[in-house]
GROMACS .gro file of C-alpha atoms in nm:
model
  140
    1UNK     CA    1  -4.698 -17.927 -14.542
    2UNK     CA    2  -4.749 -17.617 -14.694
    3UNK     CA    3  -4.532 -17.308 -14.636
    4UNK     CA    4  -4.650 -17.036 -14.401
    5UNK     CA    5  -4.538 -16.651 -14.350
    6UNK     CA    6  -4.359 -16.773 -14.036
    7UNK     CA    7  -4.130 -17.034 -14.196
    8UNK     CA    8  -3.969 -16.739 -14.431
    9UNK     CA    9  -3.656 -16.591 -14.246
   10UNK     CA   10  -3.697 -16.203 -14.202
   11UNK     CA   11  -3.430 -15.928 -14.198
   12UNK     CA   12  -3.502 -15.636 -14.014
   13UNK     CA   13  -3.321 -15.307 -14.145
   14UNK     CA   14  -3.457 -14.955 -13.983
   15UNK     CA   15  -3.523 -14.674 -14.185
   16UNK     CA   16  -3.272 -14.456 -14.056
   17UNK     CA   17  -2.985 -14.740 -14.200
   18UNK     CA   18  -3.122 -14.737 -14.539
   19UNK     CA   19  -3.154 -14.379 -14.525
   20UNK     CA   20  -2.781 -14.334 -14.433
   21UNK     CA   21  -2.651 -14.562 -14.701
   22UNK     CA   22  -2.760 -14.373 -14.979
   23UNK     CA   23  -2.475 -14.097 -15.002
   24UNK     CA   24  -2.182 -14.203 -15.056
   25UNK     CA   25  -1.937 -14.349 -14.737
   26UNK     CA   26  -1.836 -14.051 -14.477
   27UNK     CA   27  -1.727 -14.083 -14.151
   28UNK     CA   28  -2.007 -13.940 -13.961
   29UNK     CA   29  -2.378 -13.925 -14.131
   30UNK     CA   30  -2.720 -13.773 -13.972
   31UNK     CA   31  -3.019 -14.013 -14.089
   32UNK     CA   32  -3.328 -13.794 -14.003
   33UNK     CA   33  -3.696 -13.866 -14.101
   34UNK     CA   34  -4.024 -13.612 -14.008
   35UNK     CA   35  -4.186 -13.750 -13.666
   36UNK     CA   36  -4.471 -13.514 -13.669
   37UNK     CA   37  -4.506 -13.313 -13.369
   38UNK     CA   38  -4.242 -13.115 -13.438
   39UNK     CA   39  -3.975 -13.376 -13.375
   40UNK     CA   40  -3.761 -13.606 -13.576
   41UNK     CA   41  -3.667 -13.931 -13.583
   42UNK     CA   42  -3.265 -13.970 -13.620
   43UNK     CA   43  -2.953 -14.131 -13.590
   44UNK     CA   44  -2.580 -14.065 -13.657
   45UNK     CA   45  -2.375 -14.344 -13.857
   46UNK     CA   46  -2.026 -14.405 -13.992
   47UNK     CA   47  -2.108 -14.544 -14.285
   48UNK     CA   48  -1.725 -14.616 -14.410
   49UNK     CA   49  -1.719 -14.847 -14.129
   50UNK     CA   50  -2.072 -14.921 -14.086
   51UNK     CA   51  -2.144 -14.828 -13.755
   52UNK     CA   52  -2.388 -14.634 -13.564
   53UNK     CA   53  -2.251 -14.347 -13.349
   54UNK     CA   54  -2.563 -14.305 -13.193
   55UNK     CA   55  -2.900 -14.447 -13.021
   56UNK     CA   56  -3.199 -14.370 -13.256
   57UNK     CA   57  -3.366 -14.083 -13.097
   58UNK     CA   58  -3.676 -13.876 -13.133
   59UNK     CA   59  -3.703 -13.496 -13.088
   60UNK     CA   60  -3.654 -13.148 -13.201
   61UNK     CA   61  -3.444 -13.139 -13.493
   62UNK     CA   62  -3.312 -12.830 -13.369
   63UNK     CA   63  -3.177 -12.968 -13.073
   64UNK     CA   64  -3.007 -13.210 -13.245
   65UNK     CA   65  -2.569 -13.238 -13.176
   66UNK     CA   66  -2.332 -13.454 -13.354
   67UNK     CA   67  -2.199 -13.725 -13.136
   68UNK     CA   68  -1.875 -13.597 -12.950
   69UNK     CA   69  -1.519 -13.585 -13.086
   70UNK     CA   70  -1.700 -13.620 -13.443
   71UNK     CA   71  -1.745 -13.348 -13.739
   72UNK     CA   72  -2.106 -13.420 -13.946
   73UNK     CA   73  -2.017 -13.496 -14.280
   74UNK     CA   74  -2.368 -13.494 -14.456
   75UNK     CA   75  -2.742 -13.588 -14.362
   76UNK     CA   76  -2.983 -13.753 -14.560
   77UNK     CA   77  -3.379 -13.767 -14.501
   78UNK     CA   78  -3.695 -13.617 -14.529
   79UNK     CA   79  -3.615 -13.441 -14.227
   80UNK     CA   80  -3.385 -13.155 -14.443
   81UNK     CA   81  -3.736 -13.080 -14.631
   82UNK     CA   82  -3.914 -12.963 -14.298
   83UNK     CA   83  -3.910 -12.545 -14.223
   84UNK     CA   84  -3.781 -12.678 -13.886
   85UNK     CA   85  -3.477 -12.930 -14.028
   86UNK     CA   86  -3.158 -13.018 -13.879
   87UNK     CA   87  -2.871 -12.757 -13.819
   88UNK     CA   88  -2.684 -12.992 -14.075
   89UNK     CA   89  -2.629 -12.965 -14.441
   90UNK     CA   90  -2.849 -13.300 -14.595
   91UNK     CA   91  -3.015 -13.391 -14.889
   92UNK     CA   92  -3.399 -13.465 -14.874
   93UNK     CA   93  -3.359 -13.829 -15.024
   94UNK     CA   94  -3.517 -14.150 -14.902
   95UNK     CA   95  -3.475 -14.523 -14.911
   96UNK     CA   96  -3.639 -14.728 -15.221
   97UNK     CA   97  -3.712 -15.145 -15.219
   98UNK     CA   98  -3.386 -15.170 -15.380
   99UNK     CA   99  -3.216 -14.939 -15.124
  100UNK     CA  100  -3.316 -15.238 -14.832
  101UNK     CA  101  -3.241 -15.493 -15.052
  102UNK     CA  102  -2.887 -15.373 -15.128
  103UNK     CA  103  -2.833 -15.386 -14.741
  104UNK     CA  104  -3.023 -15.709 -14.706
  105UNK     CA  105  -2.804 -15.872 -14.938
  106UNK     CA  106  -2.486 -15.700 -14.763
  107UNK     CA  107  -2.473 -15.979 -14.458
  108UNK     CA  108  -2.476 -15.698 -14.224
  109UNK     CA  109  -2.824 -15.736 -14.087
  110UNK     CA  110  -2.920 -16.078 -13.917
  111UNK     CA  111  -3.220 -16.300 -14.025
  112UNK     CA  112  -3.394 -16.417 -13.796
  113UNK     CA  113  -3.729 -16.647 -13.788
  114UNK     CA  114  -4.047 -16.381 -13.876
  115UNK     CA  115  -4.252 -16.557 -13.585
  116UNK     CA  116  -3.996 -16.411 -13.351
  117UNK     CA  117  -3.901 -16.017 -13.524
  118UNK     CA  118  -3.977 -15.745 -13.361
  119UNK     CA  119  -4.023 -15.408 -13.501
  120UNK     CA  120  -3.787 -15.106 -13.371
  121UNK     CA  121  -4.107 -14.898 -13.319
  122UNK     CA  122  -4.101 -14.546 -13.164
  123UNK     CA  123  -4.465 -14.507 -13.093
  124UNK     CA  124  -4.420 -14.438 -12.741
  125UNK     CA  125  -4.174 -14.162 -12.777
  126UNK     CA  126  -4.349 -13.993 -13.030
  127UNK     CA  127  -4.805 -13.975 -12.917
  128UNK     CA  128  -4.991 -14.144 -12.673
  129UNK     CA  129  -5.217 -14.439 -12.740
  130UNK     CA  130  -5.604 -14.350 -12.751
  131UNK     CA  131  -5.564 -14.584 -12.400
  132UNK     CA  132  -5.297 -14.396 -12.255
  133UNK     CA  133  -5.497 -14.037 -12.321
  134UNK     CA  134  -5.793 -14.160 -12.156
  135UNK     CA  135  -5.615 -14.269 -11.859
  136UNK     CA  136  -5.413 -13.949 -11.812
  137UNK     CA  137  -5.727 -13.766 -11.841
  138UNK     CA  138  -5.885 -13.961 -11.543
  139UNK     CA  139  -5.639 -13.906 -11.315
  140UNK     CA  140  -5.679 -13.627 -11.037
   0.00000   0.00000   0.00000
């Protein structure tokens, strides 16, 4: 039969990794991208030992602290171009095609079947649906 989209293996690689693997390895990175709303999108990352020291979060880049016991090293993102950025020094670069496939081709980021990826999506931490407004507007 003839191939479809779902018999191609996907790999899944979020923003924030490709975003920290642009500078080069340090011990404790900030990946932070705009959010709107006033908030960012981040993550912290050792990316000598590639590993995240951190859950990927969502809010005011002010607010943001580097994970304990750690000194930041650098940040990278869009983020570092907003009036409101990170208390962190970071460059304003982001992630190209090659970028992803660089990591993609690093074995560090499982395939898996695209009938069964899911997208690390932070919708609900960042607006409401047009659903969820009108619901929260009918309530008492």
């Amino acid at each position: 039969g003839l191939a479809t989209p779902f018999d191609t293996p996907m790999i899944g690689i979020p923003c924030l990794d490709a975003a920290a693997s642009l500078p080069p390895p340090s011990s404790c990175v900030l990946a932070a991208t705009d959010a709107r709303m006033g908030e960012v999108f981040y993550a912290w990352f050792d990316t000598q030992n590639h590993i995240r020291l951190s859950d990927y979060t969502v809010g005011k880049a002010v607010a943001i602290t580097a994970p304990e016991g750690k000194t930041p090293t650098g940040g990278i993102g869009n983020a570092f171009a907003l009036a409101d950025k990170p208390p962190f020094d970071g460059q304003t670069d982001m992630p190209t095609a090659a970028d992803y496939l660089k990591l993609a081709r690093s074995g560090r980021y499982i395939a898996t079947d695209a009938a069964h990826a899911e997208l690390l999506y932070v919708r609900n931490k960042i607006a409401l649906t047009a659903q969820e407004q009108a619901q929260q507007k009918a309530k008492p």
